Short mmCIF file of N, CA and C in Angstrom, two decimals:
data_model
loop_
_atom_site.label_atom_id
_atom_site.label_comp_id
_atom_site.label_asym_id
_atom_site.label_seq_id
_atom_site.Cartn_x
_atom_site.Cartn_y
_atom_site.Cartn_z
N UNK A 1 118.13 142.01 134.84
CA UNK A 1 119.50 142.48 134.84
C UNK A 1 119.53 143.84 134.16
N UNK A 2 119.95 144.88 134.86
CA UNK A 2 120.00 146.22 134.32
C UNK A 2 121.45 146.61 134.11
N UNK A 3 121.71 147.25 132.99
CA UNK A 3 123.08 147.63 132.65
C UNK A 3 123.13 149.14 132.49
N UNK A 4 124.29 149.72 132.70
CA UNK A 4 124.42 151.16 132.53
C UNK A 4 124.52 151.51 131.05
N UNK A 5 124.86 150.53 130.20
CA UNK A 5 124.93 150.75 128.76
C UNK A 5 123.52 150.60 128.18
N UNK A 6 122.94 151.67 127.61
CA UNK A 6 121.57 151.58 127.09
C UNK A 6 121.43 150.63 125.91
N UNK A 7 122.53 150.33 125.21
CA UNK A 7 122.45 149.42 124.07
C UNK A 7 122.67 147.97 124.47
N UNK A 8 123.01 147.72 125.71
CA UNK A 8 123.24 146.35 126.18
C UNK A 8 121.90 145.64 126.29
N UNK A 9 121.82 144.40 125.81
CA UNK A 9 120.55 143.68 125.86
C UNK A 9 120.14 143.39 127.30
N UNK A 10 118.82 143.39 127.55
CA UNK A 10 118.30 143.12 128.88
C UNK A 10 118.46 141.65 129.23
N UNK A 11 118.42 140.80 128.23
CA UNK A 11 118.63 139.38 128.46
C UNK A 11 119.34 138.81 127.24
N UNK A 12 119.79 137.59 127.37
CA UNK A 12 120.52 136.97 126.27
C UNK A 12 119.61 136.72 125.07
N UNK A 13 118.31 136.61 125.28
CA UNK A 13 117.39 136.32 124.18
C UNK A 13 116.68 137.56 123.66
N UNK A 14 117.05 138.74 124.09
CA UNK A 14 116.40 139.97 123.65
C UNK A 14 116.64 140.19 122.16
N UNK A 15 115.55 140.36 121.42
CA UNK A 15 115.63 140.65 119.99
C UNK A 15 115.06 142.05 119.81
N UNK A 16 115.85 142.96 119.27
CA UNK A 16 115.36 144.33 119.12
C UNK A 16 114.21 144.40 118.12
N UNK A 17 113.25 145.28 118.40
CA UNK A 17 112.12 145.47 117.50
C UNK A 17 112.55 146.34 116.32
N UNK A 18 111.67 146.42 115.31
CA UNK A 18 111.95 147.28 114.16
C UNK A 18 112.17 148.72 114.60
N UNK A 19 111.35 149.18 115.55
CA UNK A 19 111.47 150.55 116.03
C UNK A 19 112.83 150.79 116.68
N UNK A 20 113.28 149.81 117.49
CA UNK A 20 114.58 149.96 118.14
C UNK A 20 115.69 150.01 117.09
N UNK A 21 115.59 149.15 116.10
CA UNK A 21 116.61 149.12 115.05
C UNK A 21 116.60 150.40 114.24
N UNK A 22 115.40 150.87 113.86
CA UNK A 22 115.34 152.09 113.05
C UNK A 22 115.79 153.30 113.86
N UNK A 23 115.51 153.30 115.16
CA UNK A 23 115.93 154.41 116.02
C UNK A 23 117.46 154.42 116.13
N UNK A 24 118.06 153.22 116.27
CA UNK A 24 119.51 153.14 116.35
C UNK A 24 120.14 153.62 115.05
N UNK A 25 119.57 153.21 113.92
CA UNK A 25 120.09 153.61 112.62
C UNK A 25 119.97 155.12 112.46
N UNK A 26 118.81 155.66 112.82
CA UNK A 26 118.60 157.10 112.70
C UNK A 26 119.56 157.86 113.60
N UNK A 27 119.70 157.42 114.83
CA UNK A 27 120.58 158.11 115.77
C UNK A 27 122.04 158.02 115.37
N UNK A 28 122.46 156.90 114.82
CA UNK A 28 123.86 156.77 114.44
C UNK A 28 124.16 157.53 113.16
N UNK A 29 123.19 157.65 112.27
CA UNK A 29 123.45 158.36 111.03
C UNK A 29 123.30 159.86 111.20
N UNK A 30 122.53 160.28 112.22
CA UNK A 30 122.38 161.70 112.50
C UNK A 30 122.82 161.90 113.94
N UNK A 31 124.08 162.03 114.13
CA UNK A 31 124.65 162.06 115.47
C UNK A 31 124.14 163.15 116.38
N UNK A 32 123.63 164.25 115.86
CA UNK A 32 123.22 165.35 116.71
C UNK A 32 121.75 165.26 117.13
N UNK A 33 121.01 164.35 116.59
CA UNK A 33 119.59 164.28 116.88
C UNK A 33 119.33 163.65 118.25
N UNK A 34 118.45 164.24 119.01
CA UNK A 34 118.06 163.74 120.32
C UNK A 34 117.24 162.47 120.12
N UNK A 35 117.55 161.35 120.79
CA UNK A 35 116.82 160.11 120.59
C UNK A 35 115.34 160.24 120.90
N UNK A 36 114.95 161.10 121.80
CA UNK A 36 113.54 161.27 122.13
C UNK A 36 112.78 162.01 121.04
N UNK A 37 113.48 162.76 120.19
CA UNK A 37 112.83 163.52 119.13
C UNK A 37 112.92 162.84 117.78
N UNK A 38 113.64 161.76 117.65
CA UNK A 38 113.98 161.17 116.36
C UNK A 38 112.78 160.92 115.45
N UNK A 39 111.85 160.10 115.85
CA UNK A 39 110.73 159.76 114.97
C UNK A 39 109.40 160.11 115.62
N UNK A 40 109.38 161.10 116.47
CA UNK A 40 108.19 161.40 117.26
C UNK A 40 106.99 161.74 116.38
N UNK A 41 107.18 162.50 115.31
CA UNK A 41 106.05 162.89 114.49
C UNK A 41 105.58 161.78 113.57
N UNK A 42 106.49 161.00 113.00
CA UNK A 42 106.11 159.98 112.04
C UNK A 42 105.86 158.62 112.67
N UNK A 43 106.40 158.38 113.85
CA UNK A 43 106.26 157.08 114.49
C UNK A 43 104.86 156.94 115.09
N UNK A 44 104.12 155.88 114.72
CA UNK A 44 102.79 155.69 115.29
C UNK A 44 102.89 155.35 116.77
N UNK A 45 101.87 155.70 117.52
CA UNK A 45 101.85 155.38 118.94
C UNK A 45 101.67 153.87 119.11
N UNK A 46 101.94 153.38 120.31
CA UNK A 46 101.78 151.94 120.57
C UNK A 46 100.35 151.51 120.31
N UNK A 47 99.39 152.35 120.69
CA UNK A 47 97.98 152.04 120.47
C UNK A 47 97.68 151.88 118.99
N UNK A 48 98.21 152.78 118.15
CA UNK A 48 98.00 152.71 116.71
C UNK A 48 98.65 151.46 116.14
N UNK A 49 99.85 151.11 116.63
CA UNK A 49 100.52 149.91 116.13
C UNK A 49 99.71 148.67 116.45
N UNK A 50 99.20 148.57 117.70
CA UNK A 50 98.40 147.41 118.08
C UNK A 50 97.14 147.35 117.24
N UNK A 51 96.54 148.52 116.99
CA UNK A 51 95.32 148.61 116.21
C UNK A 51 95.53 148.11 114.79
N UNK A 52 96.68 148.43 114.20
CA UNK A 52 96.92 148.12 112.80
C UNK A 52 97.40 146.69 112.55
N UNK A 53 97.86 146.00 113.60
CA UNK A 53 98.45 144.68 113.39
C UNK A 53 97.52 143.71 112.66
N UNK A 54 96.29 143.53 113.13
CA UNK A 54 95.41 142.54 112.53
C UNK A 54 94.31 143.15 111.70
N UNK A 55 94.48 144.36 111.23
CA UNK A 55 93.41 145.04 110.53
C UNK A 55 93.33 144.67 109.06
N UNK A 56 92.11 144.72 108.55
CA UNK A 56 91.89 144.44 107.14
C UNK A 56 92.34 145.63 106.30
N UNK A 57 92.55 145.39 105.04
CA UNK A 57 92.99 146.44 104.13
C UNK A 57 92.00 147.59 104.05
N UNK A 58 90.70 147.26 104.08
CA UNK A 58 89.67 148.30 104.03
C UNK A 58 89.82 149.25 105.22
N UNK A 59 89.98 148.67 106.42
CA UNK A 59 90.10 149.49 107.63
C UNK A 59 91.35 150.37 107.57
N UNK A 60 92.45 149.80 107.12
CA UNK A 60 93.68 150.57 107.00
C UNK A 60 93.50 151.72 106.01
N UNK A 61 92.82 151.43 104.90
CA UNK A 61 92.56 152.46 103.89
C UNK A 61 91.70 153.57 104.50
N UNK A 62 90.64 153.19 105.17
CA UNK A 62 89.72 154.18 105.75
C UNK A 62 90.43 155.04 106.79
N UNK A 63 91.32 154.44 107.55
CA UNK A 63 92.03 155.18 108.58
C UNK A 63 93.18 156.01 108.02
N UNK A 64 93.52 155.77 106.76
CA UNK A 64 94.61 156.50 106.14
C UNK A 64 94.21 157.86 105.61
N UNK A 65 92.91 158.13 105.54
CA UNK A 65 92.44 159.40 105.01
C UNK A 65 92.02 160.36 106.09
N UNK A 66 91.35 161.41 105.68
CA UNK A 66 90.95 162.47 106.60
C UNK A 66 89.80 162.11 107.52
N UNK A 67 89.20 160.93 107.33
CA UNK A 67 88.05 160.53 108.14
C UNK A 67 88.41 159.46 109.17
N UNK A 68 89.66 159.40 109.54
CA UNK A 68 90.14 158.37 110.48
C UNK A 68 89.30 158.32 111.76
N UNK A 69 89.16 159.46 112.42
CA UNK A 69 88.46 159.50 113.70
C UNK A 69 86.97 159.17 113.54
N UNK A 70 86.37 159.68 112.48
CA UNK A 70 84.95 159.41 112.22
C UNK A 70 84.76 157.93 111.91
N UNK A 71 85.69 157.34 111.17
CA UNK A 71 85.63 155.91 110.86
C UNK A 71 85.76 155.08 112.14
N UNK A 72 86.69 155.46 113.02
CA UNK A 72 86.88 154.73 114.28
C UNK A 72 85.61 154.80 115.13
N UNK A 73 84.97 155.97 115.16
CA UNK A 73 83.70 156.10 115.88
C UNK A 73 82.65 155.16 115.29
N UNK A 74 82.57 155.13 113.96
CA UNK A 74 81.61 154.25 113.28
C UNK A 74 81.92 152.79 113.58
N UNK A 75 83.20 152.43 113.50
CA UNK A 75 83.63 151.06 113.75
C UNK A 75 83.29 150.64 115.19
N UNK A 76 83.52 151.53 116.14
CA UNK A 76 83.20 151.25 117.54
C UNK A 76 81.70 151.07 117.73
N UNK A 77 80.91 151.87 117.04
CA UNK A 77 79.46 151.76 117.12
C UNK A 77 79.01 150.39 116.61
N UNK A 78 79.57 149.96 115.49
CA UNK A 78 79.23 148.66 114.91
C UNK A 78 79.59 147.54 115.88
N UNK A 79 80.79 147.61 116.45
CA UNK A 79 81.23 146.58 117.41
C UNK A 79 80.32 146.54 118.63
N UNK A 80 79.97 147.72 119.13
CA UNK A 80 79.11 147.81 120.31
C UNK A 80 77.72 147.23 120.01
N UNK A 81 77.17 147.57 118.86
CA UNK A 81 75.85 147.05 118.47
C UNK A 81 75.91 145.52 118.35
N UNK A 82 76.98 145.03 117.76
CA UNK A 82 77.14 143.59 117.59
C UNK A 82 77.26 142.90 118.95
N UNK A 83 78.07 143.46 119.83
CA UNK A 83 78.28 142.90 121.17
C UNK A 83 76.98 142.86 121.96
N UNK A 84 76.20 143.94 121.85
CA UNK A 84 74.94 144.04 122.60
C UNK A 84 73.74 143.48 121.84
N UNK A 85 74.00 142.88 120.68
CA UNK A 85 72.96 142.30 119.83
C UNK A 85 71.85 143.32 119.52
N UNK A 86 72.29 144.54 119.19
CA UNK A 86 71.36 145.61 118.83
C UNK A 86 71.29 145.73 117.31
N UNK A 87 70.27 146.39 116.83
CA UNK A 87 70.11 146.64 115.41
C UNK A 87 71.15 147.67 114.98
N UNK A 88 72.08 147.25 114.13
CA UNK A 88 73.19 148.11 113.71
C UNK A 88 72.69 149.33 112.95
N UNK A 89 71.71 149.14 112.09
CA UNK A 89 71.21 150.25 111.28
C UNK A 89 70.63 151.34 112.16
N UNK A 90 69.79 150.93 113.13
CA UNK A 90 69.19 151.92 114.02
C UNK A 90 70.22 152.56 114.93
N UNK A 91 71.06 151.75 115.54
CA UNK A 91 72.03 152.26 116.51
C UNK A 91 73.06 153.18 115.87
N UNK A 92 73.53 152.82 114.69
CA UNK A 92 74.67 153.52 114.08
C UNK A 92 74.26 154.44 112.93
N UNK A 93 72.99 154.80 112.85
CA UNK A 93 72.52 155.65 111.76
C UNK A 93 73.30 156.97 111.72
N UNK A 94 73.42 157.63 112.88
CA UNK A 94 74.12 158.93 112.92
C UNK A 94 75.61 158.78 112.61
N UNK A 95 76.23 157.73 113.14
CA UNK A 95 77.66 157.49 112.88
C UNK A 95 77.89 157.21 111.40
N UNK A 96 76.97 156.47 110.78
CA UNK A 96 77.09 156.16 109.35
C UNK A 96 76.92 157.42 108.52
N UNK A 97 75.94 158.24 108.89
CA UNK A 97 75.71 159.50 108.17
C UNK A 97 76.92 160.42 108.29
N UNK A 98 77.51 160.49 109.48
CA UNK A 98 78.69 161.33 109.69
C UNK A 98 79.87 160.83 108.86
N UNK A 99 80.04 159.51 108.80
CA UNK A 99 81.13 158.93 108.01
C UNK A 99 80.93 159.22 106.53
N UNK A 100 79.72 159.05 106.06
CA UNK A 100 79.44 159.30 104.64
C UNK A 100 79.70 160.78 104.29
N UNK A 101 79.25 161.67 105.16
CA UNK A 101 79.45 163.10 104.94
C UNK A 101 80.95 163.43 104.91
N UNK A 102 81.70 162.85 105.84
CA UNK A 102 83.14 163.08 105.89
C UNK A 102 83.82 162.55 104.62
N UNK A 103 83.42 161.36 104.21
CA UNK A 103 84.02 160.77 103.00
C UNK A 103 83.74 161.64 101.78
N UNK A 104 82.55 162.19 101.69
CA UNK A 104 82.22 163.07 100.57
C UNK A 104 83.03 164.36 100.64
N UNK A 105 83.31 164.83 101.85
CA UNK A 105 84.14 166.03 102.01
C UNK A 105 85.59 165.75 101.63
N UNK A 106 86.01 164.49 101.72
CA UNK A 106 87.37 164.07 101.36
C UNK A 106 87.31 163.13 100.16
N UNK A 107 86.49 163.47 99.19
CA UNK A 107 86.23 162.61 98.04
C UNK A 107 87.50 162.30 97.24
N UNK A 108 88.47 163.19 97.28
CA UNK A 108 89.71 162.93 96.54
C UNK A 108 90.38 161.65 97.03
N UNK A 109 90.34 161.39 98.32
CA UNK A 109 90.96 160.18 98.89
C UNK A 109 90.00 158.99 98.85
N UNK A 110 88.75 159.23 99.22
CA UNK A 110 87.78 158.13 99.37
C UNK A 110 87.02 157.82 98.08
N UNK A 111 87.41 158.40 96.96
CA UNK A 111 86.72 158.22 95.69
C UNK A 111 86.51 156.75 95.32
N UNK A 112 87.48 155.87 95.50
CA UNK A 112 87.23 154.46 95.13
C UNK A 112 86.08 153.85 95.92
N UNK A 113 85.97 154.16 97.20
CA UNK A 113 84.90 153.62 98.04
C UNK A 113 83.57 154.26 97.64
N UNK A 114 83.58 155.57 97.43
CA UNK A 114 82.36 156.27 97.03
C UNK A 114 81.85 155.77 95.68
N UNK A 115 82.77 155.46 94.77
CA UNK A 115 82.39 154.95 93.45
C UNK A 115 81.73 153.58 93.58
N UNK A 116 82.30 152.70 94.38
CA UNK A 116 81.73 151.37 94.59
C UNK A 116 80.35 151.50 95.23
N UNK A 117 80.24 152.39 96.20
CA UNK A 117 78.95 152.61 96.87
C UNK A 117 77.90 153.11 95.88
N UNK A 118 78.30 154.05 95.02
CA UNK A 118 77.37 154.59 94.02
C UNK A 118 76.95 153.51 93.03
N UNK A 119 77.91 152.70 92.57
CA UNK A 119 77.60 151.62 91.64
C UNK A 119 76.63 150.61 92.27
N UNK A 120 76.86 150.27 93.54
CA UNK A 120 76.00 149.32 94.25
C UNK A 120 74.59 149.90 94.40
N UNK A 121 74.52 151.19 94.70
CA UNK A 121 73.21 151.85 94.85
C UNK A 121 72.45 151.84 93.52
N UNK A 122 73.15 152.15 92.42
CA UNK A 122 72.51 152.13 91.10
C UNK A 122 72.02 150.74 90.75
N UNK A 123 72.83 149.73 91.04
CA UNK A 123 72.45 148.34 90.76
C UNK A 123 71.21 147.96 91.58
N UNK A 124 71.21 148.34 92.85
CA UNK A 124 70.08 148.05 93.72
C UNK A 124 68.80 148.71 93.19
N UNK A 125 68.91 149.97 92.77
CA UNK A 125 67.74 150.68 92.26
C UNK A 125 67.20 150.02 90.99
N UNK A 126 68.09 149.56 90.11
CA UNK A 126 67.65 148.86 88.89
C UNK A 126 66.93 147.57 89.24
N UNK A 127 67.49 146.81 90.20
CA UNK A 127 66.86 145.56 90.62
C UNK A 127 65.50 145.83 91.24
N UNK A 128 65.40 146.90 92.02
CA UNK A 128 64.13 147.27 92.64
C UNK A 128 63.09 147.62 91.58
N UNK A 129 63.51 148.38 90.57
CA UNK A 129 62.61 148.74 89.47
C UNK A 129 62.15 147.49 88.72
N UNK A 130 63.09 146.56 88.47
CA UNK A 130 62.73 145.31 87.78
C UNK A 130 61.73 144.50 88.59
N UNK A 131 61.93 144.46 89.92
CA UNK A 131 61.00 143.73 90.79
C UNK A 131 59.62 144.36 90.74
N UNK A 132 59.57 145.69 90.80
CA UNK A 132 58.28 146.39 90.74
C UNK A 132 57.59 146.12 89.41
N UNK A 133 58.35 146.15 88.33
CA UNK A 133 57.78 145.89 87.01
C UNK A 133 57.28 144.45 86.95
N UNK A 134 58.05 143.53 87.50
CA UNK A 134 57.66 142.12 87.51
C UNK A 134 56.42 141.92 88.37
N UNK A 135 56.36 142.55 89.53
CA UNK A 135 55.19 142.45 90.39
C UNK A 135 53.97 143.05 89.71
N UNK A 136 54.18 144.14 89.00
CA UNK A 136 53.08 144.78 88.27
C UNK A 136 52.49 143.86 87.23
N UNK A 137 53.33 143.15 86.49
CA UNK A 137 52.83 142.25 85.46
C UNK A 137 52.17 141.03 86.09
N UNK A 138 52.70 140.54 87.22
CA UNK A 138 52.07 139.43 87.93
C UNK A 138 50.73 139.84 88.49
N UNK A 139 50.63 141.07 88.95
CA UNK A 139 49.38 141.59 89.49
C UNK A 139 48.32 141.66 88.39
N UNK A 140 48.73 142.09 87.19
CA UNK A 140 47.80 142.15 86.07
C UNK A 140 47.30 140.76 85.71
N UNK A 141 48.18 139.76 85.72
CA UNK A 141 47.79 138.38 85.43
C UNK A 141 46.81 137.89 86.47
N UNK A 142 47.07 138.18 87.75
CA UNK A 142 46.18 137.75 88.83
C UNK A 142 44.82 138.41 88.68
N UNK A 143 44.77 139.68 88.30
CA UNK A 143 43.50 140.36 88.10
C UNK A 143 42.73 139.73 86.95
N UNK A 144 43.42 139.39 85.85
CA UNK A 144 42.77 138.76 84.72
C UNK A 144 42.20 137.40 85.10
N UNK A 145 42.95 136.61 85.88
CA UNK A 145 42.48 135.30 86.32
C UNK A 145 41.26 135.45 87.21
N UNK A 146 41.26 136.46 88.08
CA UNK A 146 40.12 136.70 88.96
C UNK A 146 38.89 137.04 88.13
N UNK A 147 39.05 137.87 87.11
CA UNK A 147 37.93 138.23 86.25
C UNK A 147 37.38 137.01 85.53
N UNK A 148 38.25 136.13 85.06
CA UNK A 148 37.81 134.93 84.36
C UNK A 148 37.01 134.04 85.30
N UNK A 149 37.50 133.86 86.53
CA UNK A 149 36.81 133.03 87.51
C UNK A 149 35.44 133.64 87.82
N UNK A 150 35.41 134.94 88.04
CA UNK A 150 34.14 135.59 88.37
C UNK A 150 33.18 135.46 87.20
N UNK A 151 33.68 135.68 85.98
CA UNK A 151 32.85 135.56 84.81
C UNK A 151 32.27 134.15 84.64
N UNK A 152 33.08 133.13 84.88
CA UNK A 152 32.63 131.76 84.72
C UNK A 152 31.56 131.41 85.78
N UNK A 153 31.67 131.95 86.98
CA UNK A 153 30.64 131.71 88.02
C UNK A 153 29.34 132.36 87.61
N UNK A 154 29.44 133.55 87.03
CA UNK A 154 28.23 134.23 86.60
C UNK A 154 27.53 133.45 85.51
N UNK A 155 28.26 132.87 84.58
CA UNK A 155 27.67 132.13 83.48
C UNK A 155 27.05 130.81 83.92
N UNK A 156 27.60 130.21 85.00
CA UNK A 156 27.03 128.95 85.48
C UNK A 156 25.77 129.18 86.29
N UNK A 157 25.64 130.35 86.88
CA UNK A 157 24.46 130.66 87.68
C UNK A 157 23.31 131.14 86.81
N UNK A 158 23.53 131.57 85.66
CA UNK A 158 22.52 132.23 84.87
C UNK A 158 21.91 131.40 83.88
#
């Protein structure tokens, strides 16, 4: 059912969306504004709205900064690798490097993520050093045991 009144509901059960309500409020409070120009710059596109509906906070944060497009490229690469059962590290190395470079260029916004990444890297390096030190001491023990065994064989033969 089509009506000549643009504000008339299309059906009895039509519930206006937030955008329709905010557009009506904006248009009624600013009578001279053209409805097509009202929220054009600030209103997200339908694609962006669909994208943001089920997104995690991390993704929303990443897309809120200057690396939005680079992050989306990285995210698409990860999804594609997962779908095709490919090695994510190999497939998305360049996309990851580009994202990291972009985040460093926009460190003022991405600082919390960069800080967490740096802390995790430092923790990993400490754990790696501890493992090497532990392996080194185990290696020394194994060498000493080998010497004792060799020495005892020599004494039994002589």
